XYZ file of C-alpha atoms in Angstrom:
288
model
C 28.579 49.324 -30.554
C 29.559 52.889 -29.667
C 26.838 54.124 -32.046
C 24.144 52.388 -30.003
C 25.578 53.658 -26.736
C 25.881 57.197 -28.083
C 22.315 57.087 -29.382
C 21.172 55.791 -25.998
C 22.762 58.841 -24.398
C 21.094 61.056 -27.015
C 17.810 59.371 -26.153
C 18.362 60.129 -22.486
C 18.985 63.825 -23.266
C 15.906 63.990 -25.517
C 13.878 62.081 -22.952
C 14.912 64.559 -20.252
C 13.534 67.447 -22.340
C 10.331 65.551 -23.158
C 9.885 64.668 -19.482
C 10.176 68.340 -18.514
C 7.585 69.477 -21.055
C 5.279 66.525 -20.360
C 5.481 67.134 -16.619
C 4.152 70.675 -17.123
C 1.287 69.268 -19.165
C 0.457 66.499 -16.731
C 0.525 68.832 -13.701
C -1.951 71.191 -15.378
C -4.166 68.329 -16.513
C -3.819 66.354 -13.302
C -4.856 69.178 -10.983
C -6.964 71.408 -13.164
C -8.407 68.744 -15.453
C -7.526 71.159 -18.224
C -6.251 70.082 -21.641
C -3.724 72.704 -22.703
C -2.925 72.555 -26.406
C -1.016 75.851 -26.068
C 1.717 74.133 -24.031
C 3.983 73.758 -27.075
C 3.534 77.441 -27.906
C 4.576 78.308 -24.345
C 7.741 76.266 -24.906
C 8.363 78.404 -27.995
C 7.744 81.615 -26.016
C 10.292 80.449 -23.430
C 12.833 79.713 -26.150
C 12.460 83.203 -27.642
C 12.500 84.864 -24.202
C 15.692 83.017 -23.318
C 17.212 83.802 -26.705
C 16.581 87.536 -26.200
C 18.155 87.499 -22.735
C 21.103 85.423 -23.959
C 21.649 87.782 -26.906
C 21.814 90.768 -24.545
C 23.824 89.239 -21.705
C 25.691 86.288 -23.244
C 24.888 84.491 -19.999
C 23.071 81.175 -20.342
C 21.876 80.920 -16.748
C 20.334 84.405 -17.012
C 18.680 83.218 -20.229
C 17.229 80.236 -18.343
C 16.029 82.529 -15.566
C 14.529 84.908 -18.121
C 12.682 82.081 -19.864
C 11.335 80.834 -16.536
C 10.157 84.236 -15.304
C 8.658 85.433 -18.587
C 6.717 82.228 -19.293
C 5.570 82.177 -15.662
C 4.182 85.710 -16.104
C 2.682 84.822 -19.494
C 1.082 81.794 -17.848
C -0.471 83.974 -15.132
C -1.838 86.441 -17.685
C -3.270 83.700 -19.897
C -4.841 81.916 -16.934
C -6.419 85.081 -15.535
C -7.675 86.418 -18.857
C -8.751 83.239 -20.665
C -8.119 79.829 -19.169
C -10.120 80.265 -15.941
C -13.253 80.854 -18.034
C -12.960 77.307 -19.420
C -12.240 75.177 -16.345
C -15.862 74.056 -16.126
C -16.373 73.793 -19.868
C -16.228 70.508 -21.831
C -12.818 69.199 -22.855
C -13.497 69.920 -26.530
C -13.986 73.609 -25.667
C -10.679 73.604 -23.767
C -8.930 71.997 -26.718
C -10.389 74.473 -29.188
C -9.622 77.580 -27.124
C -6.041 76.532 -26.313
C -5.449 75.435 -29.905
C -6.589 78.887 -31.006
C -4.401 80.466 -28.339
C -1.403 78.494 -29.611
C -2.024 79.801 -33.134
C -2.248 83.378 -31.829
C 0.974 83.052 -29.825
C 2.809 81.570 -32.791
C 1.594 84.259 -35.167
C 2.376 87.083 -32.719
C 5.932 85.795 -32.355
C 6.168 85.350 -36.130
C 4.974 88.948 -36.647
C 7.575 90.295 -34.209
C 10.579 88.131 -35.039
C 9.569 86.891 -38.537
C 9.669 83.189 -39.328
C 13.443 83.238 -39.607
C 15.165 80.501 -37.651
C 17.250 81.714 -34.733
C 20.362 79.850 -33.694
C 21.331 79.719 -30.057
C 24.985 78.876 -29.680
C 26.116 76.441 -27.028
C 27.678 78.294 -24.068
C 31.479 78.263 -24.238
C 31.749 76.498 -20.876
C 29.498 73.686 -22.146
C 30.829 73.244 -25.670
C 33.463 70.623 -24.910
C 33.525 66.848 -25.143
C 33.394 64.469 -22.207
C 34.496 60.857 -22.048
C 31.756 58.576 -20.756
C 32.964 54.973 -20.506
C 35.076 55.363 -23.629
C 32.461 57.338 -25.554
C 33.294 60.927 -26.442
C 30.078 62.786 -25.983
C 29.026 66.486 -26.271
C 29.280 68.108 -22.862
C 26.156 70.224 -23.367
C 23.913 67.160 -23.730
C 25.201 65.877 -20.396
C 24.410 69.288 -18.901
C 20.895 69.096 -20.394
C 20.356 65.812 -18.560
C 21.692 67.373 -15.350
C 19.503 70.492 -15.701
C 16.437 68.345 -16.316
C 17.259 66.083 -13.354
C 17.772 69.072 -11.020
C 14.566 70.743 -12.246
C 12.561 67.539 -11.831
C 13.998 67.127 -8.316
C 12.984 70.714 -7.419
C 9.477 70.172 -8.805
C 9.285 66.923 -6.834
C 10.198 68.785 -3.637
C 7.580 71.464 -4.414
C 4.887 68.884 -5.103
C 5.702 66.483 -2.270
C 7.302 68.644 0.433
C 5.420 71.965 0.438
C 1.895 73.126 1.281
C 1.136 74.107 -2.309
C 2.334 70.661 -3.322
C -0.046 69.133 -0.823
C -2.896 71.108 -2.397
C -1.765 70.063 -5.888
C -1.651 66.388 -4.959
C -4.948 66.639 -3.159
C -6.415 68.239 -6.255
C -5.011 65.477 -8.435
C -6.826 62.932 -6.255
C -10.043 64.903 -5.699
C -10.432 68.555 -6.665
C -13.873 68.680 -5.018
C -12.368 68.040 -1.573
C -9.876 70.891 -2.128
C -12.792 73.223 -2.766
C -14.674 71.991 0.299
C -11.640 72.654 2.532
C -11.932 76.355 1.733
C -8.533 76.621 0.048
C -8.068 79.522 -2.370
C -8.486 77.268 -5.353
C -8.443 80.073 -7.925
C -5.013 81.281 -6.824
C -3.744 77.710 -6.623
C -5.023 77.024 -10.137
C -3.318 80.188 -11.392
C 0.013 79.219 -9.811
C -0.200 75.650 -11.088
C -0.944 76.768 -14.636
C 1.885 79.329 -14.489
C 4.243 76.662 -13.106
C 3.375 74.387 -16.015
C 4.045 77.241 -18.445
C 7.375 78.047 -16.758
C 8.521 74.428 -17.011
C 7.725 74.473 -20.728
C 9.590 77.777 -21.111
C 12.663 76.358 -19.362
C 12.579 73.316 -21.622
C 12.412 75.643 -24.627
C 15.595 77.545 -23.803
C 17.481 74.408 -22.696
C 16.522 72.792 -25.996
C 17.577 75.933 -27.911
C 21.211 74.962 -28.621
C 20.063 71.505 -29.794
C 17.191 72.602 -32.042
C 16.711 75.722 -34.123
C 14.418 78.312 -32.550
C 11.459 79.234 -34.727
C 7.758 80.000 -34.178
C 6.677 76.429 -35.064
C 9.153 74.593 -32.818
C 6.540 73.743 -30.192
C 4.187 71.834 -32.481
C 6.145 68.588 -32.835
C 7.221 68.657 -29.191
C 3.593 69.015 -28.065
C 2.517 65.942 -30.028
C 5.422 63.925 -28.624
C 4.578 65.048 -25.090
C 0.998 63.872 -25.357
C 2.396 60.497 -26.396
C 4.762 60.627 -23.396
C 1.824 61.238 -21.054
C -0.164 58.372 -22.551
C 2.809 56.021 -22.214
C 3.697 57.139 -18.698
C 0.175 57.592 -17.347
C -2.062 60.652 -17.151
C -1.471 62.708 -14.004
C 1.555 60.667 -12.880
C 4.715 62.593 -11.890
C 7.005 59.614 -12.312
C 4.991 58.452 -15.307
C 5.917 61.657 -17.136
C 9.597 61.016 -16.404
C 9.476 57.339 -17.404
C 7.393 58.121 -20.486
C 9.853 60.842 -21.521
C 12.828 58.523 -21.215
C 11.054 55.710 -23.092
C 9.992 58.085 -25.875
C 13.445 59.660 -26.090
C 15.147 56.272 -26.392
C 12.676 55.035 -29.026
C 13.110 58.149 -31.162
C 16.885 58.229 -30.792
C 17.583 54.528 -31.385
C 15.143 54.312 -34.293
C 16.691 57.430 -35.839
C 20.075 55.688 -35.874
C 18.883 52.809 -38.065
C 15.619 53.890 -39.703
C 15.111 57.639 -39.273
C 11.960 57.675 -41.415
C 10.248 55.396 -38.891
C 11.177 57.207 -35.663
C 7.740 58.782 -35.216
C 6.012 55.596 -36.361
C 7.795 53.535 -33.714
C 6.809 56.068 -31.056
C 3.145 55.678 -31.944
C 3.521 51.887 -32.115
C 4.926 51.942 -28.585
C 1.991 54.082 -27.460
C -0.473 51.666 -29.054
C 1.183 48.681 -27.350
C 1.021 50.411 -23.973
C -2.643 51.284 -24.498
C -3.426 47.654 -25.343
C -1.455 46.108 -22.481
C -1.959 48.799 -19.832
C -4.568 51.419 -20.859
C -3.838 53.677 -17.863
C -0.167 53.983 -18.865
C 2.949 52.416 -17.339
C 2.614 54.250 -14.019
C -0.891 55.666 -14.348
C -3.824 55.021 -12.056
C -6.709 53.042 -13.467
C -9.797 55.156 -13.995
C -7.955 58.474 -14.482
C -8.617 60.046 -17.887
């Protein structure tokens, strides 16, 4: 019985990471209508940025801050130089250009750091074991859940309690109206894209002690996050969270009993959701 409970906790930790990454994707897609296939590569950039800072300072919170700031800046540069040219282009063009961008980012990182896997040790203050209802569980995974919950709460406050959040939500509902109101849409788009990149970067460094850091680490996560968005609902804040938790639990619990079928079960769940509720569990009908 403890195995199931422990795997459920693992699923919650994995789901928290997936929710973070998926939220960045869904914010960018929800407001900008932009399909960003480079999101997984930005997670990888954040992981390497955090690893560099952590290697120099041995301070995990500075590593998190470094990952956030660097991926935010990278997001601004990418948006200004490339992404803004494709906002009005067809979705297939957006997919192709961001897929190419992801390949470039991966290969640049591979050229600088080689393809060697980097290990990020768990911070000493988070390497213990905690007792949760009789289950001895790694302290760091509990901290991952807490970091994700705090980050999601901050993003919620930004989206639902600030002016930029008002613009974001207005853009999610109707980007044309935002333009008509005379709001500096270009700067808002830039900040939103950079925020999505920063969230992915934070998820990358938080995930570092759990997964090995390498140039290809963002690929699998990206695929899982698209599934999370489909399950939760495109453009839905709470849908990204619910979808992340559902996906995390499916992967974790299936891994415990039939690890070869973990990915299969995730796609089965996605197919069931699409059949029963095509807009996703918390999505709005008609949004695509």
